[in-house]
Coordinates of C-alpha atoms and ligand atoms in Angstrom, one line a residue:
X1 CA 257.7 -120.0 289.7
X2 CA 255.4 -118.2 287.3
X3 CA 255.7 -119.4 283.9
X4 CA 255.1 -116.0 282.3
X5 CA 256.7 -113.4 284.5
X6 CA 255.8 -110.5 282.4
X7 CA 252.0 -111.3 282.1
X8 CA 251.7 -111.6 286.1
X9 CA 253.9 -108.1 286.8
X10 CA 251.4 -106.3 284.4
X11 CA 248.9 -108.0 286.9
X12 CA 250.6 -106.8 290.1
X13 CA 251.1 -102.9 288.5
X14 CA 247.2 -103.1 287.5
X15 CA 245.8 -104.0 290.3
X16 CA 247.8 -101.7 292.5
X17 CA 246.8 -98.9 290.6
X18 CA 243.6 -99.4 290.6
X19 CA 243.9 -99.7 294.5
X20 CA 245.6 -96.6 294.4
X21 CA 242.4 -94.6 293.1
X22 CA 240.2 -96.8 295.7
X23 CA 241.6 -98.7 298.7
X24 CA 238.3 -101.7 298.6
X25 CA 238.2 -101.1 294.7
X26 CA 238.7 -105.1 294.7
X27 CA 236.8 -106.0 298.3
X28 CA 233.8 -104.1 297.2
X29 CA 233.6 -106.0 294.1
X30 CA 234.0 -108.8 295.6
X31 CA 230.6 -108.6 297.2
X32 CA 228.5 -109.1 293.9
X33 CA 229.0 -107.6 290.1
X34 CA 225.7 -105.8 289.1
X35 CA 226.6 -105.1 285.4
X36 CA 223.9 -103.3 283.2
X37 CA 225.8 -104.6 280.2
X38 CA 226.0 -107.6 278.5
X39 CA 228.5 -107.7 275.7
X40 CA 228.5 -110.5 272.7
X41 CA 231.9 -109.7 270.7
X42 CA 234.2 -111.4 268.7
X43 CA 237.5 -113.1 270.3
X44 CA 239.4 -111.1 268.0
X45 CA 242.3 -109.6 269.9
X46 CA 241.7 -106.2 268.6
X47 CA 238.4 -105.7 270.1
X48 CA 238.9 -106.4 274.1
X49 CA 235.3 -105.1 274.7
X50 CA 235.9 -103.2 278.3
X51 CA 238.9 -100.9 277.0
X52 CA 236.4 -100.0 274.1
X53 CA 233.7 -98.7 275.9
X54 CA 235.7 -97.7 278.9
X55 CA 234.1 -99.8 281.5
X56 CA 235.8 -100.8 285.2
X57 CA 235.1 -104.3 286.2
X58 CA 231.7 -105.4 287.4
X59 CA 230.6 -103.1 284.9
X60 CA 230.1 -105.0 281.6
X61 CA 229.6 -109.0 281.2
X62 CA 231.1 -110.2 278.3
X63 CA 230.4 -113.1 276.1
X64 CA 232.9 -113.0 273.3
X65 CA 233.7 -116.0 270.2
X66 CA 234.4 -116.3 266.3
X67 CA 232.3 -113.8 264.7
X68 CA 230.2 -113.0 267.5
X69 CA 227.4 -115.5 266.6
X70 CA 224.6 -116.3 268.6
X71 CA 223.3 -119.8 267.3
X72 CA 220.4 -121.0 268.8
X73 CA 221.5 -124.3 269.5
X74 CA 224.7 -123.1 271.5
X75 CA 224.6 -123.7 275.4
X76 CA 227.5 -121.5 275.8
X77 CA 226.2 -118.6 274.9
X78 CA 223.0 -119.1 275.8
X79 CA 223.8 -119.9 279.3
X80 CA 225.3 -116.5 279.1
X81 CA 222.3 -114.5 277.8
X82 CA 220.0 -116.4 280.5
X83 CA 222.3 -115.6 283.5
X84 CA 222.7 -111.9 282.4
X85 CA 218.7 -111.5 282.1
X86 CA 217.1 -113.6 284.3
X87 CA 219.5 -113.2 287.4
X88 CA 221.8 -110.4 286.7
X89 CA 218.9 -108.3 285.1
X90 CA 220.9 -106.5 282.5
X91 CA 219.1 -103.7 280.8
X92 CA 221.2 -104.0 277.7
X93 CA 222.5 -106.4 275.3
X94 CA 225.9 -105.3 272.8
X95 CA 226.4 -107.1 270.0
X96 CA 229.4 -105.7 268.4
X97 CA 231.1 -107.1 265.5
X98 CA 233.8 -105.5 263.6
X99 CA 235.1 -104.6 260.1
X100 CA 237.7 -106.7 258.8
X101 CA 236.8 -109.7 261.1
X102 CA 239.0 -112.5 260.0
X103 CA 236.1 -115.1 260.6
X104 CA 233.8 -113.7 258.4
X105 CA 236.6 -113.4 255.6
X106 CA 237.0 -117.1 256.1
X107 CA 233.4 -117.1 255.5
X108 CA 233.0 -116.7 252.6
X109 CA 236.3 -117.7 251.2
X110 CA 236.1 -120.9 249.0
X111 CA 239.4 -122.8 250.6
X112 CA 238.5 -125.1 253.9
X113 CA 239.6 -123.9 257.1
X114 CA 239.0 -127.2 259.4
X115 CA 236.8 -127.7 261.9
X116 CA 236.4 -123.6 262.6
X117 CA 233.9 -123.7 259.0
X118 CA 230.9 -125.6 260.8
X119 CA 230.9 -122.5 263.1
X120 CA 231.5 -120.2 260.3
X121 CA 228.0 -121.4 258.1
X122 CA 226.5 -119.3 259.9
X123 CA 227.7 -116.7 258.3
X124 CA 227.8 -118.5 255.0
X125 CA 223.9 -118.4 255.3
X126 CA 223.8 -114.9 255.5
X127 CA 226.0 -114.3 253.1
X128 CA 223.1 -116.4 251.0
X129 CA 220.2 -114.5 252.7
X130 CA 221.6 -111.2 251.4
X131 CA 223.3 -112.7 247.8
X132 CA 221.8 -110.0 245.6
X133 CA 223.4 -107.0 247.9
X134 CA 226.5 -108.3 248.5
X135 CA 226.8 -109.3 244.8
X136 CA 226.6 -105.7 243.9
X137 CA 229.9 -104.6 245.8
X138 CA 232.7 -104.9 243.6
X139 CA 235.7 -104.4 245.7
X140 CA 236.3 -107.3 248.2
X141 CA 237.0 -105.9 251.5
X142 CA 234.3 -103.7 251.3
X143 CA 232.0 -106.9 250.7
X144 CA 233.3 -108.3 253.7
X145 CA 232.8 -105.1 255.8
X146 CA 228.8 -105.1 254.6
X147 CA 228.9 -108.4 255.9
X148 CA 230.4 -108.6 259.2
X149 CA 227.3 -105.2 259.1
X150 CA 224.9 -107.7 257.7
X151 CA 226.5 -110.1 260.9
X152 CA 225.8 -108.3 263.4
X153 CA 222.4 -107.2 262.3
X154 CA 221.4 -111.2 262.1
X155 CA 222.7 -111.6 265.6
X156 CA 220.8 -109.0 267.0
X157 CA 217.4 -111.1 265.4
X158 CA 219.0 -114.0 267.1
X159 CA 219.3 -112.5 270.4
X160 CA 215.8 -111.2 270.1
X161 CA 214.4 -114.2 268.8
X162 CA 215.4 -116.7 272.1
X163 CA 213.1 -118.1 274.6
X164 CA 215.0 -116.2 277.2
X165 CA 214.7 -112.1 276.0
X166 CA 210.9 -113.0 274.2
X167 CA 210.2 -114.0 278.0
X168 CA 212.1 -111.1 279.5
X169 CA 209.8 -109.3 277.4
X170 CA 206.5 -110.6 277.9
X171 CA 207.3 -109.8 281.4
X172 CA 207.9 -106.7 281.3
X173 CA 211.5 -106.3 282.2
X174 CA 213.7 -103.2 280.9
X175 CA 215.7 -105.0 278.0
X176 CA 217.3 -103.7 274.4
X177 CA 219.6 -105.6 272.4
X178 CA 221.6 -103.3 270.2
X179 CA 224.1 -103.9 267.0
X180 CA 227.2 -102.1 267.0
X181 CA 230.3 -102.5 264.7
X182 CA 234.0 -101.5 265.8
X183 CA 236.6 -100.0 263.6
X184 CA 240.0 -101.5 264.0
X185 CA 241.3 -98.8 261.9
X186 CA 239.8 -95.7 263.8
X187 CA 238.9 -97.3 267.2
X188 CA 235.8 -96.1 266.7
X189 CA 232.3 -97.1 267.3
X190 CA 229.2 -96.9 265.5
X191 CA 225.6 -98.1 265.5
X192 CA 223.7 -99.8 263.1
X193 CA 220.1 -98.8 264.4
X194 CA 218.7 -101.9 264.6
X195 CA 218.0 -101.6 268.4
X196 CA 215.1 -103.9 269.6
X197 CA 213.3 -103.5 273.1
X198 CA 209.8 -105.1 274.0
X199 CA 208.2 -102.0 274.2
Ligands
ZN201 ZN1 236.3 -111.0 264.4

């Protein structure tokens, strides 16, 4: 007996309607995903990354944790970026953070959190990196907004920075990493213009 009834009827009504609009929706995927996508996005609840952008499955591959931080020692995530590029050949990389992301609060907040704040100095450096600017913003949660910006930005360095997109790049392969930010408040979009391609 399922353990949580609701969760798997939500299941049952979702796929059949999406077997309504197309009989094979689920056989033809079956056969292989050829995303164009990859999305790197915070776990935050708020911010479930196909709904956003209004993509079907098979269409986006998502790599989502805390903060949406790619650190350049993390196998997860680089596993991720590798597989997306170098066999799934996407011609896009997201990273989309969000305004009033609870990590990056934590982040900067002077009371420990537990383990979660080794992940989080990440974002404690660039808090450091961009001291004078953030210094200047008097009102707190607009100081963390301008840094979960200032996030994202770093990621998308990060993302352009690995062995596996510099490569992609020399190469010659189709590839742009882009920084977005999501508003939880507006559902909303918008782009920081820090896009990167190896052209
Ligand atoms: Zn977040």
């Amino acid at each position: 007996m399922n353990k949580l009834p609701h969760l798997f009827a939500n299941n049952l009504a979702w796929s059949e309607n999406l077997r309504h609009t197309d009989a094979n929706f689920f056989e033809t995927l079956a056969e292989q995903q050829s995303p164009e996508y990859l999305w790197i996005g915070c776990s935050d609840s708020r911010v479930p990354a196909n709904e956003i952008v209004g993509l079907m499955p098979g269409e986006l591959f998502v790599h989502r944790n805390v903060s949406n931080l790619v650190v350049h020692s993390d196998m997860n995530c680089l596993s991720v970026i590798q597989f997306a590029v170098d066999v799934l050949r996407v011609k896009h990389i997201i990273v989309c953070g969000h305004y009033g992301c609870g990590g990056v609060a934590a982040a900067i907040e002077e009371k420990p959190h537990g383990l979660i704040d080794n992940w989080l100095r990440n974002i404690g450096d660039t808090a450091m990196k961009y001291k004078n600017e953030l210094s200047s913003i008097i009102e707190h949660r607009v100081k963390i907004d301008r840094l979960c910006e200032l996030n994202v930005i770093e990621q998308v360095q990060n993302v352009a920075n690995t062995t596996i997109v510099r490569e992609a790049w020399q190469r010659g392969q189709d590839l742009t990493v882009h920084g977005w930010i999501y508003g939880i408040k507006d559902g909303l979009m918008r782009d920081l213009d820090v896009s990167v391609s190896g052209n």
